[in-house]
XYZ file of C-alpha atoms in Angstrom:
650
model
C -14.318 -13.203 0.492
C -11.496 -12.093 -1.802
C -10.737 -14.810 -4.360
C -6.995 -14.088 -4.477
C -6.587 -14.277 -0.683
C -8.703 -17.418 -0.505
C -6.739 -19.183 -3.226
C -3.443 -18.061 -1.661
C -4.498 -19.548 1.689
C -5.528 -22.852 0.101
C -2.251 -22.895 -1.821
C -0.274 -22.473 1.419
C -2.312 -25.249 2.988
C -1.475 -27.588 0.118
C 2.205 -26.646 -0.064
C 2.658 -27.086 3.692
C 1.040 -30.518 3.415
C 3.425 -31.543 0.639
C 6.514 -30.192 2.429
C 5.590 -32.146 5.547
C 5.838 -35.381 3.568
C 9.485 -34.602 2.810
C 10.318 -33.913 6.455
C 8.408 -36.965 7.707
C 10.284 -39.166 5.240
C 13.585 -37.641 6.411
C 12.799 -38.308 10.081
C 11.766 -41.893 9.372
C 15.003 -42.386 7.445
C 17.069 -40.996 10.330
C 15.321 -43.289 12.819
C 16.004 -46.265 10.570
C 19.681 -45.375 10.083
C 20.192 -44.570 13.779
C 18.056 -47.156 15.619
C 19.615 -46.258 18.994
C 18.643 -42.613 18.689
C 17.597 -41.341 22.146
C 13.861 -40.959 22.614
C 14.295 -37.310 23.623
C 15.883 -36.597 20.230
C 13.085 -38.470 18.459
C 10.581 -36.387 20.373
C 12.312 -33.189 19.243
C 12.354 -34.317 15.618
C 8.615 -34.982 15.552
C 7.938 -31.714 17.346
C 9.889 -29.919 14.595
C 7.727 -31.680 12.006
C 4.607 -30.311 13.698
C 6.223 -26.874 13.803
C 6.848 -27.033 10.047
C 3.167 -27.638 9.351
C 2.099 -24.627 11.396
C 4.841 -22.339 10.071
C 4.073 -23.385 6.509
C 0.561 -22.022 6.956
C 1.372 -18.737 8.714
C 4.891 -17.906 7.472
C 4.568 -14.737 5.341
C 7.237 -15.620 2.780
C 8.807 -19.082 2.312
C 12.536 -19.380 1.766
C 13.313 -19.598 -1.949
C 15.819 -22.248 -3.040
C 16.956 -21.506 -6.648
C 17.721 -25.127 -7.520
C 15.955 -25.334 -10.879
C 17.623 -24.165 -14.109
C 16.839 -20.701 -15.372
C 13.769 -20.411 -17.555
C 13.874 -18.238 -20.632
C 11.166 -15.574 -20.875
C 7.975 -17.119 -22.205
C 7.252 -16.605 -25.883
C 3.627 -16.408 -26.872
C 1.796 -17.490 -29.950
C -1.101 -15.083 -30.080
C -4.331 -15.972 -31.826
C -5.955 -12.616 -32.310
C -9.714 -12.439 -32.444
C -11.745 -9.296 -32.485
C -15.326 -8.889 -31.444
C -17.377 -5.859 -32.179
C -15.338 -3.901 -29.739
C -12.114 -4.994 -31.315
C -10.809 -6.990 -28.411
C -7.740 -9.186 -28.806
C -7.009 -12.309 -26.792
C -3.848 -14.406 -26.675
C -2.808 -17.823 -25.568
C 0.578 -19.394 -24.985
C 2.112 -21.232 -27.875
C 5.152 -23.357 -28.448
C 7.100 -20.940 -30.583
C 10.584 -20.152 -29.366
C 11.679 -17.529 -31.821
C 9.024 -14.882 -32.038
C 5.834 -13.370 -30.779
C 3.519 -13.898 -33.700
C 0.021 -14.628 -34.900
C -0.565 -18.010 -36.527
C -1.259 -17.403 -40.224
C -3.524 -20.448 -40.477
C -5.882 -19.365 -37.715
C -9.318 -18.314 -38.919
C -11.054 -15.732 -36.806
C -14.151 -13.653 -37.340
C -14.011 -9.925 -36.616
C -16.607 -7.276 -37.463
C -13.977 -4.574 -37.653
C -10.388 -3.989 -36.588
C -10.253 -0.803 -34.619
C -9.521 0.296 -31.059
C -7.615 -2.874 -30.250
C -5.211 -1.285 -27.796
C -8.030 -0.275 -25.460
C -9.856 -3.564 -25.899
C -6.735 -5.576 -25.093
C -6.770 -4.250 -21.579
C -10.505 -4.808 -21.282
C -10.360 -8.438 -22.337
C -7.457 -9.072 -19.981
C -9.588 -7.798 -17.111
C -12.560 -9.823 -18.340
C -10.476 -12.989 -18.506
C -9.129 -12.443 -15.016
C -12.644 -11.799 -13.728
C -13.961 -14.894 -15.473
C -11.133 -16.991 -14.055
C -11.767 -15.681 -10.552
C -15.524 -16.147 -10.884
C -15.151 -19.726 -12.089
C -12.655 -20.746 -9.404
C -14.103 -18.792 -6.459
C -17.062 -21.134 -5.729
C -14.734 -24.119 -5.561
C -12.247 -22.230 -3.413
C -15.045 -21.130 -1.091
C -16.339 -24.682 -0.857
C -12.897 -26.038 0.039
C -12.363 -23.247 2.569
C -15.695 -23.914 4.268
C -15.015 -27.643 4.344
C -11.623 -26.970 5.945
C -13.156 -24.583 8.483
C -15.892 -27.094 9.287
C -13.303 -29.801 9.866
C -11.269 -27.530 12.147
C -14.370 -26.669 14.173
C -15.444 -30.307 14.476
C -11.948 -31.334 15.575
C -11.911 -28.512 18.118
C -15.296 -29.611 19.458
C -14.005 -33.147 19.924
C -11.014 -31.779 21.793
C -13.285 -29.614 23.923
C -15.426 -32.623 24.795
C -12.340 -34.597 25.849
C -11.108 -31.596 27.850
C -14.412 -31.406 29.692
C -14.077 -35.092 30.535
C -10.645 -34.405 32.021
C -12.179 -31.556 33.984
C -14.796 -33.937 35.410
C -12.053 -36.334 36.465
C -10.335 -33.457 38.204
C -13.512 -32.322 39.978
C -14.442 -35.796 41.169
C -10.927 -36.665 42.400
C -9.886 -36.467 46.045
C -6.548 -35.663 47.700
C -4.214 -38.579 48.332
C -3.971 -39.186 52.079
C -1.709 -42.266 52.012
C 1.443 -41.384 54.050
C 3.778 -43.869 52.344
C 2.733 -42.777 48.840
C 3.143 -39.100 49.776
C 6.637 -39.827 51.109
C 7.611 -41.601 47.880
C 6.137 -38.712 45.887
C 8.239 -36.153 47.781
C 11.344 -38.333 47.414
C 10.967 -38.574 43.612
C 10.302 -34.835 43.355
C 13.478 -34.059 45.287
C 15.460 -36.433 43.068
C 14.212 -34.563 39.970
C 14.979 -31.152 41.571
C 11.396 -29.923 41.101
C 10.789 -26.708 43.039
C 7.099 -27.425 43.538
C 5.166 -30.627 43.115
C 1.696 -30.812 41.548
C -1.025 -31.927 43.952
C -1.342 -35.714 44.189
C -4.972 -36.861 43.936
C -6.863 -40.135 43.592
C -9.640 -40.918 41.099
C -11.957 -43.859 40.507
C -12.512 -42.962 36.810
C -9.043 -43.592 35.375
C -7.025 -46.740 34.704
C -3.421 -45.469 34.915
C -1.465 -42.637 36.567
C -1.858 -39.328 34.749
C -0.510 -35.788 34.742
C -3.347 -33.359 33.904
C -3.560 -29.651 33.082
C -0.803 -27.328 31.862
C -1.908 -24.313 33.953
C -2.672 -26.048 37.249
C -1.162 -29.512 36.855
C -2.133 -32.378 39.111
C -1.038 -36.013 39.285
C -3.949 -38.448 39.357
C -3.573 -41.985 40.688
C -6.180 -44.681 40.099
C -7.609 -46.209 43.262
C -6.459 -49.648 42.056
C -2.866 -48.437 41.692
C -2.931 -46.883 45.141
C -4.044 -50.171 46.655
C -2.165 -52.698 44.490
C 1.313 -51.239 43.774
C 4.298 -51.891 45.984
C 6.767 -49.134 46.838
C 9.104 -49.743 43.873
C 6.251 -49.819 41.384
C 4.763 -46.661 42.876
C 8.161 -44.980 42.754
C 8.604 -45.810 39.036
C 5.050 -44.738 38.151
C 5.394 -41.393 39.951
C 8.874 -40.888 38.481
C 7.394 -41.272 34.981
C 4.648 -38.695 35.578
C 6.951 -36.166 37.231
C 9.384 -36.567 34.319
C 6.625 -35.167 32.106
C 6.373 -32.208 34.472
C 10.144 -31.725 34.448
C 10.245 -31.806 30.625
C 7.323 -29.331 30.304
C 5.585 -31.827 28.021
C 2.145 -30.367 28.697
C 3.293 -27.067 27.157
C 5.384 -28.513 24.338
C 2.420 -30.652 23.315
C 0.493 -27.580 22.147
C 2.356 -27.441 18.831
C 1.469 -30.975 17.645
C -2.096 -30.407 18.860
C -2.413 -27.225 16.779
C -0.981 -29.010 13.750
C -3.500 -31.833 14.165
C -6.394 -29.366 14.280
C -5.267 -27.294 11.286
C -4.316 -30.333 9.182
C -6.990 -32.755 10.349
C -7.281 -34.029 6.757
C -3.583 -34.857 6.356
C -2.395 -38.390 7.244
C 1.122 -37.078 7.872
C -0.212 -34.760 10.587
C -1.784 -37.695 12.428
C 1.445 -39.673 12.042
C 3.433 -36.765 13.477
C 1.126 -36.457 16.491
C 1.181 -40.212 17.166
C 4.958 -40.534 16.857
C 5.542 -37.417 18.956
C 3.339 -38.790 21.743
C 5.120 -42.149 21.591
C 8.583 -40.554 21.661
C 7.488 -38.371 24.575
C 6.461 -41.417 26.619
C 9.629 -43.261 25.634
C 11.728 -40.272 26.742
C 10.132 -40.426 30.190
C 10.707 -44.185 30.246
C 14.398 -43.531 29.598
C 14.418 -40.914 32.365
C 13.057 -43.496 34.816
C 15.657 -46.092 33.788
C 18.453 -43.503 33.949
C 18.016 -43.651 37.699
C 20.160 -46.426 39.149
C 17.342 -47.553 41.455
C 15.250 -49.153 38.667
C 15.959 -52.054 36.309
C 14.596 -52.345 32.788
C 12.833 -55.681 33.401
C 11.080 -54.301 36.498
C 9.898 -51.262 34.582
C 8.755 -53.472 31.702
C 6.593 -55.474 34.112
C 5.125 -52.196 35.346
C 4.177 -51.180 31.792
C 2.537 -54.562 31.237
C 0.633 -54.191 34.478
C -0.617 -50.735 33.502
C -1.742 -52.194 30.186
C -3.592 -50.076 27.633
C -5.678 -46.994 28.448
C -6.940 -43.995 26.434
C -4.728 -40.924 26.442
C -6.328 -37.903 28.178
C -6.887 -34.749 26.158
C -5.051 -32.300 28.399
C -2.665 -34.650 30.122
C -0.155 -37.501 30.046
C -0.978 -41.103 30.929
C 1.570 -43.689 31.971
C -0.266 -46.459 30.101
C -0.004 -46.828 26.329
C -3.073 -45.996 24.187
C -2.682 -49.107 21.968
C -1.081 -52.544 22.222
C 1.258 -51.813 19.314
C 2.654 -48.743 21.083
C 3.004 -50.732 24.309
C 5.030 -53.326 22.413
C 7.258 -50.611 20.938
C 7.873 -49.114 24.386
C 8.907 -52.514 25.716
C 11.287 -53.029 22.794
C 12.854 -49.602 23.317
C 13.683 -50.514 26.903
C 16.388 -52.770 25.458
C 18.160 -49.698 24.022
C 17.668 -47.498 27.045
C 21.358 -47.612 27.981
C 22.630 -47.024 24.451
C 24.517 -43.822 23.853
C 24.773 -41.885 20.624
C 27.763 -39.742 19.858
C 27.263 -36.002 20.084
C 28.378 -35.126 16.554
C 25.684 -37.209 14.775
C 23.072 -35.641 17.034
C 24.282 -32.156 16.094
C 24.162 -33.021 12.395
C 20.695 -34.500 12.743
C 19.421 -31.471 14.619
C 20.890 -29.069 12.046
C 19.358 -31.044 9.189
C 15.912 -31.058 10.752
C 16.026 -27.355 11.638
C 16.829 -26.476 8.028
C 14.213 -28.871 6.658
C 11.531 -27.604 9.042
C 11.694 -24.049 7.708
C 9.074 -23.198 5.049
C 10.751 -23.349 1.637
C 10.015 -23.649 -2.025
C 12.165 -24.607 -4.996
C 12.418 -21.864 -7.633
C 14.184 -21.358 -10.930
C 17.453 -19.465 -11.110
C 17.263 -15.874 -12.242
C 17.727 -15.229 -15.948
C 20.475 -12.857 -17.012
C 19.775 -12.303 -20.698
C 16.390 -11.236 -21.977
C 14.871 -12.941 -24.995
C 15.207 -10.936 -28.199
C 12.132 -9.075 -29.264
C 10.725 -9.809 -32.692
C 8.243 -8.181 -34.955
C 4.766 -9.709 -34.803
C 2.759 -10.728 -37.789
C -0.897 -11.736 -38.032
C -3.434 -13.413 -40.222
C -7.204 -13.101 -40.312
C -9.837 -14.359 -42.723
C -13.047 -12.409 -43.071
C -16.552 -12.867 -44.188
C -18.371 -9.616 -43.913
C -21.765 -8.154 -43.401
C -24.141 -6.724 -45.948
C -22.738 -4.009 -48.172
C -25.743 -1.827 -47.610
C -25.104 -1.590 -43.888
C -22.226 0.370 -42.402
C -22.328 -1.816 -39.316
C -21.137 -5.378 -39.182
C -23.457 -8.271 -39.859
C -22.457 -10.636 -37.084
C -20.961 -13.856 -38.309
C -22.128 -16.805 -36.146
C -18.485 -17.524 -35.426
C -18.292 -14.123 -33.768
C -19.862 -13.921 -30.355
C -19.465 -11.599 -27.448
C -19.299 -14.628 -25.208
C -15.852 -15.816 -24.271
C -16.655 -19.326 -25.466
C -17.200 -18.261 -29.051
C -13.548 -17.791 -29.874
C -12.493 -20.293 -32.522
C -9.753 -21.661 -30.317
C -11.302 -23.943 -27.685
C -8.853 -22.763 -25.051
C -10.695 -19.496 -24.688
C -14.049 -21.247 -24.816
C -13.209 -23.391 -21.844
C -12.501 -20.418 -19.632
C -15.941 -20.605 -18.061
C -15.439 -24.192 -16.947
C -14.151 -24.604 -13.380
C -12.054 -27.603 -14.459
C -10.283 -25.769 -17.248
C -7.462 -23.359 -16.652
C -8.437 -20.066 -18.293
C -6.101 -18.798 -20.946
C -4.061 -15.875 -19.742
C -4.742 -12.630 -21.517
C -1.592 -10.846 -22.655
C -2.779 -7.455 -23.713
C 0.533 -5.707 -22.959
C 2.422 -7.973 -25.387
C -0.180 -8.280 -28.132
C 1.104 -7.525 -31.648
C 0.493 -4.097 -33.029
C -2.602 -4.135 -35.268
C -2.935 -1.962 -38.368
C -3.989 1.592 -37.774
C -7.691 2.267 -37.846
C -7.424 4.520 -40.913
C -5.965 1.596 -42.881
C -8.830 -0.867 -42.424
C -11.831 0.899 -40.961
C -13.428 1.201 -44.400
C -14.234 -2.506 -44.311
C -16.461 -4.751 -42.237
C -16.039 -8.468 -41.900
C -13.097 -10.586 -40.907
C -9.597 -9.706 -41.934
C -6.468 -11.805 -42.040
C -3.390 -9.664 -41.490
C 0.170 -10.935 -41.706
C 3.641 -9.481 -41.783
C 5.965 -9.072 -44.728
C 5.035 -11.546 -47.473
C 5.418 -11.762 -51.253
C 1.792 -12.821 -51.743
C -1.354 -10.977 -50.624
C -4.949 -10.627 -51.741
C -8.071 -8.699 -50.725
C -11.479 -9.914 -51.982
C -13.814 -6.894 -52.025
C -17.550 -6.643 -52.511
C -18.566 -3.198 -51.375
C -17.654 -3.098 -47.717
C -17.417 -6.893 -47.457
C -13.890 -8.257 -47.529
C -12.008 -11.528 -47.292
C -8.333 -10.768 -47.072
C -4.913 -12.232 -46.443
C -2.625 -9.258 -46.663
C -0.354 -6.764 -44.983
C -1.705 -3.539 -43.579
C -0.225 -1.594 -46.528
C -2.282 -3.721 -48.940
C -5.485 -2.397 -47.404
C -4.508 1.162 -48.268
C -3.802 0.209 -51.869
C -6.953 -1.901 -52.285
C -9.136 0.828 -50.811
C -7.632 3.384 -53.169
C -8.217 1.075 -56.146
C -11.786 0.353 -55.088
C -12.530 4.078 -54.966
C -15.967 3.598 -53.386
C -17.169 1.126 -56.017
C -19.537 -1.720 -55.026
C -18.376 -3.883 -57.919
C -16.888 -7.224 -56.762
C -13.139 -7.336 -57.297
C -9.957 -8.918 -56.007
C -6.762 -7.023 -55.310
C -3.652 -9.206 -55.702
C -0.016 -8.510 -54.881
C 2.591 -11.010 -56.016
C 6.084 -9.916 -55.277
C 6.439 -6.293 -56.330
C 3.572 -6.443 -58.862
C -0.061 -5.655 -58.103
C -3.144 -6.805 -59.995
C -6.887 -6.195 -59.976
C -9.470 -8.881 -60.843
C -12.972 -7.668 -61.764
C -14.230 -10.947 -63.217
C -17.407 -11.924 -61.292
C -16.882 -15.656 -61.835
C -13.394 -15.520 -60.337
C -14.685 -13.541 -57.363
C -17.436 -16.115 -56.787
C -14.902 -18.954 -56.923
C -12.771 -17.159 -54.359
C -15.731 -16.705 -52.034
C -16.711 -20.361 -52.502
C -13.199 -21.423 -51.518
C -13.595 -19.730 -48.127
C -17.191 -20.860 -47.497
C -16.236 -24.090 -45.608
C -14.154 -21.975 -43.254
C -17.044 -19.664 -42.414
C -19.384 -22.670 -42.009
C -17.062 -24.037 -39.353
C -17.144 -20.620 -37.729
C -20.941 -20.828 -37.537
C -20.706 -24.194 -35.796
C -18.247 -22.739 -33.321
C -20.649 -19.906 -32.661
C -23.429 -22.349 -31.785
C -21.107 -24.242 -29.464
C -20.122 -20.947 -27.898
C -23.765 -20.141 -27.176
C -24.228 -23.534 -25.520
C -21.114 -22.963 -23.423
C -22.391 -19.541 -22.453
C -25.653 -21.039 -21.190
C -23.769 -23.648 -19.173
C -21.578 -20.904 -17.776
C -24.676 -19.009 -16.617
C -25.994 -22.122 -14.890
C -22.627 -22.650 -13.229
C -22.630 -19.065 -12.045
C -26.091 -19.503 -10.513
C -24.964 -22.662 -8.717
C -21.870 -20.849 -7.520
C -24.045 -18.095 -6.044
C -26.093 -20.709 -4.182
C -22.909 -22.332 -2.894
C -21.663 -18.963 -1.730
C -24.916 -18.339 0.157
C -24.686 -21.751 1.830
C -21.071 -21.039 2.659
C -22.092 -17.803 4.382
C -24.647 -19.706 6.449
C -22.018 -22.289 7.389
C -19.708 -19.470 8.380
C -22.383 -18.030 10.657
C -22.866 -21.445 12.251
C -19.117 -21.681 12.709
C -19.131 -18.298 14.445
C -21.876 -19.500 16.783
C -19.870 -22.674 17.438
C -16.888 -20.540 18.402
C -18.975 -18.392 20.757
C -20.366 -21.476 22.486
C -16.864 -22.921 22.765
C -15.625 -19.720 24.423
C -18.513 -19.816 26.887
C -17.760 -23.466 27.644
C -14.113 -22.658 28.296
C -15.098 -19.814 30.645
C -17.381 -22.201 32.550
C -14.796 -24.980 32.726
C -13.184 -23.439 35.820
C -16.529 -23.208 37.659
C -17.539 -26.355 39.560
C -20.910 -25.060 40.785
C -24.243 -26.709 39.986
C -25.386 -23.624 38.057
C -22.309 -23.791 35.861
C -22.960 -27.482 35.241
C -26.510 -26.669 34.102
C -25.178 -23.986 31.769
C -22.650 -26.450 30.353
C -25.417 -28.955 29.655
C -27.473 -26.268 27.912
C -24.471 -25.291 25.814
C -23.928 -28.920 24.857
C -27.519 -29.083 23.597
C -26.972 -25.899 21.574
C -23.817 -27.431 20.142
C -25.702 -30.544 19.074
C -28.406 -28.423 17.402
C -25.804 -26.370 15.547
C -24.042 -29.540 14.453
C -27.314 -30.878 13.013
C -27.924 -27.653 11.084
C -24.348 -27.660 9.865
C -24.696 -31.234 8.654
C -27.851 -30.303 6.727
C -26.063 -27.388 5.066
C -23.169 -29.677 4.258
C -25.540 -32.069 2.510
C -26.925 -29.196 0.450
C -23.414 -28.104 -0.465
C -22.610 -31.641 -1.518
C -25.695 -31.771 -3.763
C -24.750 -28.463 -5.390
C -21.226 -29.755 -5.859
C -22.554 -32.756 -7.747
C -24.576 -30.452 -9.997
C -21.484 -28.335 -10.626
C -19.563 -31.463 -11.492
C -22.227 -32.506 -14.002
C -22.172 -29.065 -15.641
C -18.393 -29.164 -15.708
C -18.517 -32.494 -17.524
C -20.828 -30.993 -20.137
C -18.462 -28.035 -20.508
C -15.576 -30.419 -21.008
C -17.461 -32.185 -23.804
C -18.232 -28.866 -25.484
C -14.619 -27.828 -25.084
C -13.478 -31.004 -26.825
C -15.909 -30.287 -29.648
C -14.552 -26.737 -29.895
C -11.043 -28.133 -30.057
C -12.017 -30.479 -32.869
C -13.678 -27.623 -34.776
C -10.628 -25.442 -34.235
C -8.398 -28.144 -35.708
C -10.717 -28.601 -38.674
C -10.915 -24.839 -39.170
C -7.146 -24.462 -39.168
C -6.839 -27.235 -41.757
C -9.636 -25.706 -43.836
C -7.875 -22.339 -43.688
C -4.649 -23.860 -44.988
C -6.502 -25.566 -47.830
C -8.361 -22.389 -48.713
C -5.153 -20.366 -48.756
C -3.485 -22.888 -51.078
C -6.523 -22.963 -53.382
C -6.648 -19.170 -53.457
C -3.017 -18.935 -54.546
C -3.670 -21.490 -57.282
C -6.772 -19.581 -58.441
C -4.956 -16.245 -58.467
C -1.943 -17.678 -60.303
C -4.295 -18.953 -63.007
C -6.006 -15.559 -63.192
C -2.670 -13.803 -63.596
C -1.513 -16.286 -66.238
C -4.779 -16.047 -68.215
C -4.890 -12.274 -68.150
C -8.047 -12.107 -66.024
C -5.953 -10.283 -63.454
C -5.017 -6.895 -64.860
C -2.033 -4.881 -63.638
C -3.187 -2.285 -61.115
C -2.354 1.293 -61.909
């Protein structure tokens, strides 16, 4: 499964969930401010909330509301590190005036060449690493969501089959007086055709079942115990559902409940919609002059509490709290609300129900471009080898970069640092520095620069032009020396003791680089283990997907058999139910395995976090050590110039 599409889907799921909280809060506020709001309007508001959830998931492009202030183009502080291939990575910094390299950052590079090509390579590597690290978690969340949707659908299917059994076992109503009342209520509601009226021994309250072929079911106790007025009110309530097309309108909240089974707001929306729908039919019954509110209230109390059917409407309330609310709303049944507030409320909800997102205003002026500068400190390989002797701080693994941000890229909990190859600062040309191996610290225009040379080993803090001059002065010699530029004057130090002091000054920096290299290796091993666990999770996810597909096939077969009342079809339905139970058991076992792998991933992630913190501490120490070394070097070179050890360079 494509990582980008998967993450985009999960992002839509999360955003739709958050947006629904805003709309739910708005509806609750409206109901509090307008307590006499008609139940039909309340029903519409909650239906719009369910619509927002579904649209938020499938809408191709949300409406953008530019309410946030404009954001200036991001400025990056780039910490350039080169591996053997000369790759350069960058992370975001806090600078607001330039795109630059931090002069105090110590990085190990075998050579500085071919950076332009490597920039693009490392950007792709970073994106691949980020996708690889986040994909297992995204797959796990997606499979969990899909499993929840399937389980919710199976519960609904089971309830639907129960309603089908009620329908099959019911019998036509043959009571003449009840049929006459039924026809009278239907004529009063101007219904062209009335659903069949049937009697069942398996229900506790009158119900309207089935959107395609609706029927009205009456309990046997109601048929025998209700007087004419009570029967008239009960049938009026059920036929009001038919007149309002509630069985069809109810599909939207049902879909929202299945897709957002994990979201408390979705369950609140479904519950409040169902309550408002029943209250709207209560108001329709009381709108008829033949019925009084206290008589209808006694009817509701007599019906009591009964479960709500899956594919139908019941006159009784599903809980005592909802029954109490329906009785209280009967007191406001005659209240009228002015048309203008209703129009304003409807307009507000329609606007709020559309998928939207708040964005920043467009910027009109681009940020000024600035010239980049860089700094690298080097400790090189053996002079007898043309290739680089790898410093432990230099590793091909992403975690070995001296800045812990890059090291943490393999950890699923850490956000990988974005590679910015297109905006990386221009490195010196290859012909300026390719005579040296080691690490190099390059910066922009400065009045102080030095290059410590020992054959092909260098430690330098200089501009690119200084490398040309120092190479010309070295003239192929293996004698240790230091090239110094102070202002417009250049010097050459050939004193071995001074060169040794200079190298000793930078030794603590390279030691810290070695420690970072070891941490990078440990992070690389953890990353490999995480990748292996991710592969196992992906395999389990594929198996769960196959089980989900089989679930769907069984569900389709069950739906096709639901219209068949024969004994053979009943046997097939029982066999399918057994298959469903077996698949559910296998799916639960796979879920347990996924959970165990998730715990292992979490443990590895914790270890990665600890290593990342250690890398961060080493990076801080290395930056401080680099600053101290630079200050000590300037002091040493000033003394050499003052004592005459540094000779003017010709």
